[in-house]
Coordinates of C-alpha atoms in Angstrom, one line a residue:
Chain T
M117 CA 0.1 -0.2 0.1
A118 CA 1.3 3.4 -1.2
S119 CA 2.0 5.8 2.0
E120 CA 1.3 9.3 2.5
T121 CA 4.4 10.3 2.3
L122 CA 5.6 11.0 -1.3
Y123 CA 9.6 11.4 -0.4
D124 CA 11.2 9.7 2.4
L125 CA 15.2 11.4 2.5
K126 CA 17.1 9.6 5.8
A127 CA 20.6 10.3 6.3
I128 CA 21.5 12.0 3.1
S129 CA 24.9 13.1 2.6
K130 CA 26.7 14.8 -0.2
K131 CA 30.1 15.1 -0.7
F132 CA 32.4 16.1 -3.8
T133 CA 36.0 15.9 -4.1
R134 CA 37.8 18.9 -5.9
G135 CA 41.6 17.8 -6.0
K136 CA 42.8 16.5 -2.7
E137 CA 40.0 18.6 -0.8
T138 CA 36.5 17.0 0.1
I139 CA 33.8 19.3 0.3
T140 CA 30.5 18.3 2.6
I141 CA 27.3 19.8 1.2
F142 CA 25.2 17.3 3.5
E143 CA 25.4 15.3 6.3
S144 CA 22.6 12.9 7.8
L145 CA 20.0 14.9 6.0
D146 CA 16.7 13.7 6.6
L147 CA 13.7 15.2 4.8
Q148 CA 10.1 13.9 4.6
I149 CA 7.8 15.0 1.8
K150 CA 3.9 14.5 1.8
K151 CA 1.6 13.9 -1.2
G152 CA -0.2 17.0 -2.5
D153 CA 2.5 19.5 -0.6
F154 CA 2.9 22.2 -2.4
V155 CA 7.2 22.8 -1.1
A156 CA 9.6 25.6 -1.2
I157 CA 13.3 25.3 -0.6
M158 CA 15.0 28.3 -0.1
G159 CA 18.7 29.2 1.4
P160 CA 21.8 31.1 0.2
S161 CA 23.7 30.3 -2.4
G162 CA 25.8 27.2 -2.1
S163 CA 23.8 26.1 0.3
G164 CA 23.0 22.7 -1.8
K165 CA 19.3 23.5 -2.5
T166 CA 19.9 22.9 -6.2
T167 CA 21.8 19.5 -5.5
L168 CA 19.3 18.7 -3.2
L169 CA 16.4 19.0 -6.2
N170 CA 18.5 17.6 -8.6
M171 CA 18.7 14.3 -6.1
L172 CA 14.9 14.5 -5.5
G173 CA 14.8 14.7 -9.5
G174 CA 16.8 11.6 -10.2
V175 CA 19.4 13.6 -11.7
D176 CA 21.7 12.9 -8.7
Q177 CA 22.6 10.7 -6.5
P178 CA 23.7 11.0 -2.8
S179 CA 26.9 9.7 -1.3
G180 CA 25.0 8.2 1.8
G181 CA 21.7 7.7 3.0
E182 CA 18.9 6.5 1.2
I183 CA 15.8 8.5 -0.8
L184 CA 12.5 6.3 -1.0
F185 CA 10.1 7.5 -3.3
D186 CA 6.2 6.5 -2.6
G187 CA 7.9 3.7 -0.3
K188 CA 10.5 2.3 -3.0
R189 CA 14.2 3.5 -2.9
V190 CA 15.5 5.2 -6.0
D191 CA 18.6 6.3 -5.0
N192 CA 20.3 2.9 -5.8
L193 CA 18.6 2.5 -9.1
G194 CA 21.1 2.7 -12.8
E195 CA 21.2 5.5 -15.4
G196 CA 18.7 3.7 -17.4
D197 CA 16.2 2.9 -14.5
L198 CA 16.2 6.2 -13.4
A199 CA 15.4 7.7 -17.0
R200 CA 12.1 5.8 -16.7
W201 CA 11.6 6.7 -13.1
R202 CA 12.0 10.4 -14.0
A203 CA 9.6 9.4 -17.3
N204 CA 6.8 8.1 -15.1
N205 CA 6.7 10.1 -12.0
I206 CA 8.7 13.4 -12.1
G207 CA 7.7 17.2 -13.9
F208 CA 10.6 19.3 -14.4
I209 CA 9.8 23.4 -15.0
F210 CA 13.6 25.1 -15.0
Q211 CA 14.2 28.6 -15.0
F212 CA 14.7 29.1 -18.7
Y213 CA 12.1 27.2 -19.7
N214 CA 14.1 24.8 -21.8
L215 CA 12.0 24.3 -24.3
M216 CA 13.0 22.9 -27.5
P217 CA 13.8 26.2 -29.6
M218 CA 12.9 24.0 -33.2
L219 CA 9.6 22.6 -32.0
N220 CA 6.0 24.3 -31.7
A221 CA 4.1 24.7 -28.1
A222 CA 2.7 21.7 -29.1
R223 CA 5.3 19.4 -29.7
N224 CA 7.4 20.3 -26.9
V225 CA 4.4 19.9 -24.8
E226 CA 3.9 16.3 -26.4
L227 CA 8.0 15.4 -25.6
P228 CA 7.0 13.5 -22.1
L229 CA 4.3 11.8 -24.1
L230 CA 7.1 9.7 -26.2
L231 CA 8.3 8.0 -23.7
T232 CA 4.9 6.4 -23.3
K233 CA 2.7 3.7 -25.1
L234 CA 0.3 6.8 -26.3
N235 CA -0.7 6.5 -30.0
K236 CA -0.4 9.5 -31.8
K237 CA -4.1 10.8 -31.1
Q238 CA -4.1 10.1 -27.8
R239 CA -0.8 12.1 -27.6
N240 CA -2.6 15.3 -29.1
Q241 CA -5.5 14.7 -26.8
F242 CA -3.4 14.7 -23.6
V243 CA -1.5 18.0 -25.3
E244 CA -4.4 20.2 -26.1
T245 CA -5.7 19.2 -22.2
A246 CA -2.6 20.4 -20.7
L247 CA -2.1 23.4 -22.9
T248 CA -6.0 24.4 -22.2
L249 CA -5.2 23.8 -18.4
V250 CA -2.1 26.6 -18.6
G251 CA -4.7 29.0 -21.1
L252 CA -2.8 28.6 -23.9
A253 CA -4.8 26.3 -26.4
D254 CA -4.8 28.9 -29.3
R255 CA -1.1 28.9 -29.1
A256 CA -0.2 25.7 -29.9
K257 CA 1.4 25.9 -32.8
H258 CA 3.5 29.4 -32.2
M259 CA 7.2 28.6 -31.9
P260 CA 8.7 29.3 -28.6
G261 CA 10.3 32.5 -30.1
E262 CA 7.1 33.7 -31.1
M263 CA 6.1 33.7 -27.0
S264 CA 7.0 36.1 -24.4
G265 CA 8.9 34.4 -21.4
G266 CA 5.4 34.0 -19.2
Q267 CA 3.9 31.8 -22.4
Q268 CA 6.9 30.2 -22.3
Q269 CA 6.8 29.1 -18.7
R270 CA 3.3 27.8 -18.9
V271 CA 4.3 25.7 -22.3
A272 CA 6.7 24.1 -19.6
I273 CA 4.4 23.9 -17.1
A274 CA 1.9 21.8 -19.6
R275 CA 5.2 19.6 -20.3
A276 CA 5.7 19.3 -16.8
I277 CA 2.3 18.2 -16.2
V278 CA 1.0 16.4 -19.3
S279 CA 2.1 12.8 -18.4
D280 CA 0.5 13.3 -14.8
P281 CA 3.5 13.0 -13.2
K282 CA 3.0 12.3 -9.3
L283 CA 5.5 15.1 -8.6
I284 CA 6.9 18.5 -10.0
L285 CA 10.2 20.0 -9.6
C286 CA 10.3 23.4 -10.4
D287 CA 13.8 25.1 -10.3
E288 CA 13.5 29.2 -9.7
P289 CA 10.6 29.0 -12.2
T290 CA 9.9 32.6 -12.1
G291 CA 13.5 33.9 -11.7
D292 CA 13.4 35.1 -15.6
L293 CA 10.2 36.6 -15.3
D294 CA 8.6 40.0 -14.2
R295 CA 6.8 40.2 -10.9
T296 CA 3.0 40.5 -12.7
T297 CA 3.8 37.3 -14.9
A298 CA 6.0 35.7 -11.9
D299 CA 2.5 35.9 -9.8
E300 CA 0.5 34.3 -12.4
I301 CA 2.8 31.4 -12.9
L302 CA 2.9 31.0 -9.1
E303 CA -0.8 31.3 -8.8
M304 CA -0.8 28.3 -11.7
L305 CA 1.6 26.5 -9.6
Q306 CA -1.0 26.6 -6.6
I307 CA -3.9 25.9 -8.6
L308 CA -2.4 22.5 -9.7
N309 CA -1.1 21.8 -6.4
R310 CA -4.5 22.7 -4.8
D311 CA -7.2 21.6 -7.2
H312 CA -5.2 19.2 -9.0
G313 CA -3.2 17.4 -5.9
K314 CA 0.0 17.7 -7.6
T315 CA 2.5 17.6 -5.1
I316 CA 5.6 20.3 -5.8
V317 CA 9.1 21.2 -4.9
M318 CA 10.1 24.3 -5.9
V319 CA 13.7 25.7 -5.1
T320 CA 13.4 29.6 -5.4
H321 CA 15.7 32.8 -4.3
D322 CA 12.2 34.5 -3.8
P323 CA 10.4 35.0 -0.4
R324 CA 7.6 36.2 -2.6
A325 CA 7.9 33.3 -4.4
A326 CA 7.9 30.9 -1.3
K327 CA 4.6 32.0 0.3
Y328 CA 2.7 30.5 -2.5
A329 CA 4.0 27.4 -1.0
G330 CA 2.4 25.6 1.8
R331 CA 5.7 24.6 3.3
T332 CA 9.0 26.5 3.2
L333 CA 12.0 24.8 4.2
H334 CA 15.6 27.1 4.8
L335 CA 18.7 25.3 3.8
D336 CA 21.7 26.4 5.8
K337 CA 25.1 25.1 5.9
G338 CA 23.5 21.5 4.9
A339 CA 20.5 21.8 7.3
F340 CA 17.1 22.6 6.9
V341 CA 15.4 25.3 9.0
E342 CA 11.9 24.7 8.9
R343 CA 8.8 27.2 9.1
E344 CA 5.5 27.3 7.9
A345 CA 4.5 29.7 5.5
E346 CA 1.3 31.5 4.7
I347 CA -0.8 31.3 1.7
V348 CA -1.2 34.4 0.2
Chain W
M20 CA 11.4 -1.0 -28.0
G21 CA 8.3 0.9 -29.6
S22 CA 9.2 3.8 -27.2
L23 CA 13.2 3.5 -27.8
L24 CA 12.3 4.1 -31.6
S25 CA 9.8 7.2 -31.2
Q26 CA 12.8 8.9 -28.8
I27 CA 15.2 7.8 -31.3
S28 CA 13.2 9.6 -34.1
A29 CA 12.2 12.7 -32.4
V30 CA 15.7 13.5 -31.2
V31 CA 16.6 13.0 -34.8
A32 CA 13.8 15.5 -36.1
M33 CA 15.2 17.9 -33.8
N34 CA 18.8 17.6 -34.6
I35 CA 17.4 18.0 -38.2
R36 CA 15.0 20.8 -37.5
S37 CA 17.7 22.5 -35.6
L38 CA 20.7 22.6 -38.8
P39 CA 19.8 25.9 -39.8
K40 CA 20.8 27.3 -36.2
R41 CA 24.2 25.5 -37.2
L42 CA 24.0 26.5 -41.3
W43 CA 27.4 27.4 -42.0
M44 CA 29.4 24.8 -39.9
S45 CA 26.4 21.7 -41.6
L46 CA 27.1 23.3 -45.1
A47 CA 31.0 22.9 -45.1
M48 CA 30.7 18.9 -43.7
V49 CA 28.1 18.7 -46.8
I50 CA 30.3 20.7 -49.1
A51 CA 33.9 18.7 -47.4
S52 CA 31.8 15.3 -47.9
A53 CA 31.0 16.6 -51.7
V54 CA 34.2 17.0 -52.7
V55 CA 35.9 13.8 -51.3
V56 CA 33.1 12.1 -53.5
A57 CA 33.1 13.9 -56.1
I58 CA 37.3 13.4 -56.6
L59 CA 37.0 9.6 -56.0
L60 CA 34.5 9.2 -58.1
A61 CA 36.1 11.1 -61.0
F62 CA 38.9 9.0 -60.5
L63 CA 36.9 5.9 -60.6
A64 CA 35.1 7.1 -63.8
M65 CA 38.4 7.8 -65.4
A66 CA 39.6 4.7 -64.8
R67 CA 36.8 2.3 -65.7
G68 CA 36.0 4.9 -68.7
F69 CA 40.1 3.9 -69.6
E70 CA 39.5 0.1 -69.2
A71 CA 36.1 -0.1 -70.8
T72 CA 37.8 1.6 -74.3
L73 CA 41.2 -0.9 -74.0
E74 CA 38.3 -4.1 -73.5
G75 CA 35.7 -3.1 -75.6
A76 CA 38.8 -3.0 -78.4
G77 CA 39.8 -6.9 -78.1
S78 CA 38.2 -9.6 -79.8
D79 CA 38.4 -13.3 -78.7
N80 CA 38.8 -14.2 -82.0
V81 CA 41.8 -12.4 -83.2
A82 CA 45.2 -13.5 -81.8
I83 CA 47.6 -10.7 -82.4
F84 CA 51.8 -11.5 -82.8
T85 CA 54.1 -9.3 -81.6
R86 CA 58.4 -9.8 -81.3
S87 CA 59.1 -11.9 -78.5
G88 CA 59.4 -10.1 -75.2
S89 CA 58.2 -6.5 -76.4
A90 CA 55.6 -5.1 -74.4
S91 CA 54.0 -3.3 -77.0
E92 CA 53.3 -3.0 -80.6
I93 CA 55.6 0.0 -81.0
N94 CA 58.5 -1.8 -79.8
S95 CA 57.7 -5.1 -81.9
T96 CA 59.1 -5.8 -85.6
V97 CA 57.8 -8.9 -87.7
T98 CA 59.1 -10.0 -90.9
R99 CA 57.0 -10.6 -94.4
E100 CA 58.3 -14.4 -93.5
Q101 CA 57.1 -14.6 -90.3
V102 CA 53.5 -12.6 -91.6
N103 CA 53.6 -16.1 -94.1
L104 CA 54.2 -18.4 -91.9
V105 CA 51.8 -17.3 -88.9
G106 CA 49.2 -17.5 -91.9
D107 CA 49.8 -21.4 -91.8
A108 CA 49.5 -21.4 -88.1
P109 CA 46.6 -23.8 -86.7
G110 CA 43.6 -22.4 -85.9
V111 CA 43.7 -19.2 -88.1
L112 CA 41.1 -19.1 -90.8
K113 CA 41.3 -18.8 -94.2
E114 CA 39.0 -17.4 -96.7
G115 CA 39.8 -19.6 -99.9
N116 CA 43.0 -20.1 -99.6
T117 CA 43.9 -16.7 -98.5
P118 CA 44.7 -16.8 -94.5
Q119 CA 42.8 -14.3 -92.2
V120 CA 46.1 -12.4 -91.6
S121 CA 46.6 -8.3 -91.1
A122 CA 50.3 -7.5 -91.2
E123 CA 50.2 -4.0 -89.7
L124 CA 52.2 -1.2 -89.1
Y125 CA 52.3 1.4 -86.1
V126 CA 54.1 4.5 -85.8
I127 CA 53.9 7.6 -83.9
L128 CA 52.5 11.1 -85.3
D129 CA 52.5 14.6 -83.6
G130 CA 49.1 16.2 -82.8
I131 CA 48.3 19.0 -80.7
K132 CA 45.5 18.4 -78.0
K133 CA 42.8 20.9 -78.2
S134 CA 42.5 20.7 -74.5
S135 CA 45.8 21.7 -73.5
Q136 CA 47.4 22.7 -76.7
T137 CA 50.0 20.9 -76.4
E138 CA 51.9 17.9 -78.2
A139 CA 51.0 14.8 -77.6
N140 CA 51.7 11.1 -79.7
L141 CA 49.5 9.9 -82.1
P142 CA 49.5 6.0 -83.2
L143 CA 49.1 5.9 -87.3
R144 CA 48.5 2.1 -88.1
G145 CA 49.6 0.6 -91.6
L146 CA 47.0 -2.0 -92.5
D147 CA 45.4 -3.3 -95.1
V148 CA 40.9 -4.3 -96.0
T149 CA 41.6 -7.4 -93.8
G150 CA 42.9 -5.4 -91.0
V151 CA 40.0 -2.9 -91.0
G152 CA 37.6 -5.9 -91.5
M153 CA 38.8 -7.2 -88.2
R154 CA 38.1 -4.1 -86.1
K155 CA 34.9 -4.9 -84.3
G156 CA 32.1 -2.1 -85.2
F157 CA 34.0 -0.3 -87.6
E158 CA 31.6 2.1 -89.5
I159 CA 32.8 5.2 -91.8
Q160 CA 31.1 8.3 -90.1
Q161 CA 32.0 10.9 -92.2
G162 CA 34.2 11.1 -95.8
R163 CA 35.1 7.8 -97.0
M164 CA 37.9 4.8 -96.6
F165 CA 41.5 6.0 -97.8
T166 CA 42.2 4.4 -101.0
P167 CA 45.3 1.7 -101.0
G168 CA 48.4 3.2 -102.4
T169 CA 47.8 7.0 -101.8
N170 CA 48.7 9.1 -99.0
E171 CA 45.3 9.3 -97.5
M172 CA 44.1 8.6 -93.7
V173 CA 41.2 7.7 -91.8
V174 CA 41.4 9.3 -88.5
G175 CA 39.1 7.6 -85.2
A176 CA 36.3 9.7 -83.9
G177 CA 38.6 10.1 -80.3
V178 CA 41.6 12.0 -82.7
A179 CA 39.1 14.2 -84.6
S180 CA 37.5 15.9 -81.4
Q181 CA 40.4 15.5 -79.3
F182 CA 43.1 16.9 -81.5
E183 CA 43.8 20.1 -83.6
G184 CA 43.5 19.7 -87.4
F185 CA 41.7 16.5 -88.3
S186 CA 38.6 17.3 -90.1
V187 CA 38.0 15.5 -93.5
G188 CA 39.5 17.4 -96.4
S189 CA 42.7 18.8 -94.3
E190 CA 46.1 18.3 -95.4
L191 CA 48.8 17.7 -92.5
R192 CA 52.6 17.2 -92.6
F193 CA 54.1 15.1 -90.7
G194 CA 57.9 15.4 -91.3
K195 CA 58.7 14.9 -95.1
N196 CA 55.6 13.5 -95.8
V197 CA 51.8 15.2 -96.5
W198 CA 48.8 13.3 -95.6
T199 CA 45.1 14.1 -96.4
V200 CA 42.5 13.4 -94.1
V201 CA 39.7 11.7 -96.0
G202 CA 37.5 9.8 -93.6
I203 CA 36.5 9.9 -89.8
F204 CA 35.8 6.3 -88.5
G205 CA 33.9 5.0 -85.2
T206 CA 34.6 1.7 -83.8
G207 CA 32.1 2.0 -80.4
G208 CA 34.1 4.0 -78.4
N209 CA 37.3 1.8 -78.0
V210 CA 40.8 2.7 -78.2
F211 CA 41.1 2.1 -82.0
E212 CA 39.3 5.4 -82.4
S213 CA 42.4 6.9 -80.9
E214 CA 44.2 6.1 -84.0
A215 CA 44.7 7.3 -87.6
W216 CA 44.4 4.7 -90.4
A217 CA 46.7 4.5 -94.0
D218 CA 47.7 1.9 -96.2
A219 CA 50.6 -0.3 -94.8
K220 CA 52.4 -0.3 -97.9
V221 CA 52.5 3.4 -98.1
I222 CA 53.6 4.2 -94.5
Q223 CA 56.1 1.3 -95.3
S224 CA 57.5 3.5 -98.2
L225 CA 57.3 6.8 -96.7
Y226 CA 58.6 5.5 -93.2
N227 CA 62.0 3.1 -95.1
R228 CA 60.2 0.0 -93.3
G229 CA 61.2 -2.3 -96.3
S230 CA 59.3 -5.3 -96.3
S231 CA 58.8 -5.7 -92.6
Y232 CA 55.5 -4.9 -90.3
Q233 CA 55.1 -4.6 -86.4
T234 CA 52.1 -6.3 -85.3
I235 CA 50.2 -9.7 -86.9
R236 CA 46.3 -9.7 -86.4
A237 CA 44.9 -13.4 -87.6
R238 CA 41.5 -14.7 -87.3
I239 CA 41.1 -17.6 -85.1
E240 CA 38.7 -19.9 -85.0
S241 CA 38.2 -19.3 -81.2
S242 CA 40.6 -18.4 -78.2
A243 CA 41.4 -22.4 -77.7
S244 CA 42.9 -22.0 -80.7
I245 CA 46.0 -20.2 -79.1
D246 CA 47.9 -23.0 -77.4
A247 CA 47.9 -24.7 -80.5
I248 CA 49.7 -21.5 -82.4
R249 CA 52.1 -21.6 -79.1
D250 CA 52.6 -25.3 -79.8
Y251 CA 53.6 -24.0 -83.5
I252 CA 55.5 -21.1 -82.9
A253 CA 57.9 -22.9 -80.0
Q254 CA 58.6 -25.3 -82.9
D255 CA 59.4 -22.9 -85.3
P256 CA 62.7 -21.1 -84.6
R257 CA 61.9 -18.4 -87.3
L258 CA 58.8 -17.8 -84.9
N259 CA 60.1 -15.9 -81.9
L260 CA 57.2 -14.3 -81.5
D261 CA 54.7 -13.6 -78.7
V262 CA 50.7 -14.8 -79.3
E263 CA 47.4 -13.9 -77.4
T264 CA 44.2 -13.3 -78.1
E265 CA 43.5 -9.5 -78.6
A266 CA 40.7 -9.6 -75.9
S267 CA 43.2 -10.3 -73.6
F268 CA 46.0 -8.3 -75.2
F269 CA 43.9 -5.3 -74.2
A270 CA 43.1 -6.2 -71.1
E271 CA 46.4 -6.6 -70.0
Q272 CA 46.6 -3.0 -71.1
G273 CA 43.7 -1.6 -69.2
K274 CA 45.0 -3.4 -65.9
Q275 CA 48.5 -1.8 -66.7
L276 CA 46.4 1.5 -65.6
R277 CA 44.8 0.7 -62.7
Y278 CA 47.0 2.7 -60.6
M279 CA 44.4 5.5 -61.9
A280 CA 41.8 3.9 -59.7
F281 CA 44.1 3.5 -56.7
F282 CA 45.4 6.7 -56.9
G283 CA 41.9 8.5 -56.9
L284 CA 41.4 5.8 -53.7
F285 CA 44.5 7.2 -52.2
I286 CA 43.6 11.0 -53.0
S287 CA 40.1 10.6 -51.8
V288 CA 41.4 9.2 -48.5
V289 CA 43.7 11.5 -47.6
M290 CA 41.1 14.4 -48.3
A291 CA 38.7 12.3 -46.5
L292 CA 40.8 12.4 -43.7
G293 CA 40.7 16.3 -44.1
A294 CA 37.0 16.1 -44.4
L295 CA 36.6 14.1 -41.4
A296 CA 38.3 16.7 -39.4
G297 CA 36.2 19.5 -40.2
A298 CA 33.0 17.1 -39.5
L299 CA 34.2 16.2 -36.2
N300 CA 34.6 19.7 -35.3
T301 CA 30.9 20.6 -36.6
M302 CA 29.2 17.7 -34.8
Y303 CA 31.3 18.4 -31.4
T304 CA 30.2 22.0 -32.3
S305 CA 26.5 20.7 -32.5
V306 CA 26.6 18.7 -29.6
A307 CA 27.9 21.7 -27.4
E308 CA 25.4 23.8 -28.7
R309 CA 22.8 21.5 -28.1
T310 CA 24.0 20.5 -24.3
G311 CA 21.0 22.0 -23.0
E312 CA 18.5 20.5 -25.3
I313 CA 20.0 17.1 -24.5
A314 CA 20.3 17.6 -21.2
T315 CA 16.8 18.8 -21.0
L316 CA 15.4 15.5 -22.8
R317 CA 17.4 13.6 -20.4
A318 CA 15.7 14.8 -17.8
L319 CA 12.3 14.3 -19.2
G320 CA 13.4 10.6 -19.0
F321 CA 14.9 9.8 -22.9
S322 CA 17.7 7.1 -23.0
N323 CA 21.0 8.2 -23.4
L324 CA 21.0 6.2 -26.2
S325 CA 18.8 8.5 -27.6
A326 CA 21.3 11.4 -27.6
F327 CA 23.8 9.2 -29.3
A328 CA 21.4 8.0 -31.8
G329 CA 20.3 11.4 -33.0
T330 CA 23.7 12.9 -33.1
L331 CA 25.0 10.2 -35.2
A332 CA 22.1 10.2 -37.4
E333 CA 22.3 14.1 -38.1
A334 CA 26.6 13.1 -38.9
M335 CA 25.6 10.4 -41.5
L336 CA 22.5 12.5 -43.1
L337 CA 25.1 15.8 -43.7
A338 CA 28.1 13.3 -44.9
A339 CA 25.0 11.5 -47.2
A340 CA 23.8 14.6 -48.3
G341 CA 27.5 15.4 -49.5
G342 CA 27.5 12.3 -51.0
L343 CA 24.7 13.1 -53.1
L344 CA 26.0 16.3 -54.1
G345 CA 29.5 15.1 -54.8
A346 CA 27.9 12.2 -56.8
L347 CA 25.5 14.7 -58.9
A348 CA 28.7 16.6 -59.5
A349 CA 30.7 14.2 -60.7
F350 CA 27.7 13.1 -63.0
L351 CA 27.4 16.7 -64.5
L352 CA 31.1 17.4 -64.6
F353 CA 32.5 14.0 -65.8
D354 CA 30.2 11.9 -66.9
G355 CA 30.8 11.1 -70.8
M356 CA 33.1 13.7 -70.8
S357 CA 36.3 12.9 -73.3
A358 CA 39.6 12.8 -72.5
S359 CA 43.0 11.2 -73.5
T360 CA 45.7 9.8 -71.4
L361 CA 49.2 7.8 -72.7
G362 CA 48.4 4.3 -73.5
G363 CA 50.4 1.2 -73.6
S364 CA 52.2 2.5 -76.8
F365 CA 53.6 5.7 -75.6
T366 CA 50.6 7.3 -77.6
Q367 CA 47.3 9.0 -76.5
V368 CA 44.1 6.8 -75.6
V369 CA 40.8 8.6 -76.1
F370 CA 38.2 7.5 -73.7
S371 CA 35.4 9.0 -71.8
F372 CA 34.6 8.8 -68.5
E373 CA 32.2 6.4 -67.5
L374 CA 30.5 6.9 -64.1
S375 CA 28.0 3.9 -63.4
T376 CA 25.5 3.4 -60.6
D377 CA 27.9 1.0 -58.3
L378 CA 30.7 3.5 -58.9
V379 CA 27.7 6.2 -57.4
A380 CA 27.3 3.5 -54.7
R381 CA 31.2 3.1 -53.9
G382 CA 31.3 7.3 -53.4
M383 CA 28.2 7.1 -51.2
V384 CA 30.2 4.2 -49.0
M385 CA 33.2 6.8 -49.0
A386 CA 30.5 9.3 -47.8
L387 CA 28.8 7.3 -45.6
V388 CA 32.3 6.5 -43.5
I389 CA 33.0 10.0 -43.4
G390 CA 29.5 10.6 -41.4
L391 CA 29.7 7.3 -39.3
L392 CA 33.5 8.7 -38.1
S393 CA 32.9 12.0 -37.6
G394 CA 29.6 11.0 -35.7
L395 CA 30.4 8.5 -33.5
F396 CA 32.8 10.6 -30.9
P397 CA 30.2 13.4 -30.8
A398 CA 27.6 10.8 -30.2
W399 CA 29.5 9.1 -27.7
R400 CA 29.8 12.6 -25.9
A401 CA 26.3 13.2 -26.6
S402 CA 25.3 10.2 -24.5
R403 CA 27.0 11.3 -21.4
I404 CA 26.1 14.7 -21.1
P405 CA 25.1 15.3 -17.4
V406 CA 21.6 15.4 -17.2
V407 CA 22.3 18.2 -14.3
A408 CA 23.8 20.5 -17.4
A409 CA 19.8 20.7 -17.8
F410 CA 19.4 23.1 -14.7
R411 CA 22.2 25.2 -16.3
A412 CA 21.2 25.9 -19.5
N413 CA 20.3 29.3 -20.3
G414 CA 17.2 30.2 -22.6

């Protein structure tokens, strides 16, 4: 039976070797994220928040400890298994959108579906639903270069949710946007969390962005300082 | 598997659609590949055309006799007595009581090549009507046949097209002798079209050859008669002659010039190495420019094999496009082009470049090898791009 805990990080450590020097990012870090959480991770540069996000996304692996996702260990998976696991469970939203410039909005959103067994017609239906959800159904044929930053990030959100992943990981999702557009994007994330039950983990520098999350974790010197944030 | 194929095809399509971003570098790779293939095909077409010209001339039912040890017609001498003895050899055909034997002379004229305006050796063959009858596909294309006993000559179509002054009706002076061109003949594009022909007796007289000749041709029953003729020659000390079928004689001369194909291959391989260096640079740049895209796809769950295959396919596609372009250029520039080069008797052989589909296939293989080698290492690098690079991708 699946637990209510989506992520369970147990005594995670992460160390890098640079020349003869060993740099410790985390030492015995514990973290639990429940299904339906919207967690913001904040911290000064170099505090390890991006490293943590990478480990949550199966992009980087810890030096020690265990990561359990929905009750199953994922920190010891091989490269191929991790790729499949990411495809099935994680949606990514990047600071600079990371859209494929040669593909239109619909084809960008379709990318995660190419990893499924859905046929072309089914994929198009999913893409249309996702774009409608982010308010860009009428921009399906537009190329990324023809859209504003906010619109591109919404396409990226549609790409992140199109395959209905359990978790959405956001890396500074509003870092490249103006205030108004940033608020629109954050509200959209909030809707995905509140109305669609998506678990969201967001790394951000921006305290105003963090206020949209239900829970903010402050990472400093490899340890969390946790406090509840008000929902705006 | 289906998913892997759709991943690979999606990545390949993306790479191809992003080519305009790398237009000049991609174009450089296409052109480099095209030049290598065009040069390779030019040499191969030249060698193929030259061989075809010589091989097409030889008949299995004609034996050619040369002085023992002489590698070519120009070095050979035969006497009237030997001509008569050859007429009695086993396997030599007769018409009535007359053996089908052609005693021939082979002297050199100076001609001016139209292409380079330089002097080059032209063969003037002395023969009679029996000898003319032994040439496959002989036809007078313009004018008429020379009249025996006169200073008239007919010239092959290759001579007329490649050398100055051999039009019908023109008078030409070679040394003290003045010749009139009375006709242009064809023999189906083979080596005889590179010759001028005149009456053997007139040449004997003008070139002080007495009653000697240089080669003997004889119609024989079949190529199997050669062994019996060799035995016949071996038993008669007056016949210090080599004999072989005309087909084998010209095929051997064609092989002597296979260096053309080897030289072409060598030049192409050297150029291919240069093209490879450029292509590698293009592909490494392509991978570097697509680092963010590749890492993003990997983050979304695409396999590293799709990144590998996408890059390799891009390289193969660019090289293949170059190969096709090179083959097209070679076809337009060289196919059917007439040229002349030094043949086995120190005289010019006029031949046409022949670009066939099997040669084009060889050119395409060369292009694909360039594509494969230039794509392999960058593709490996693409497959090793860390997924974390997606988080550093800017824009």
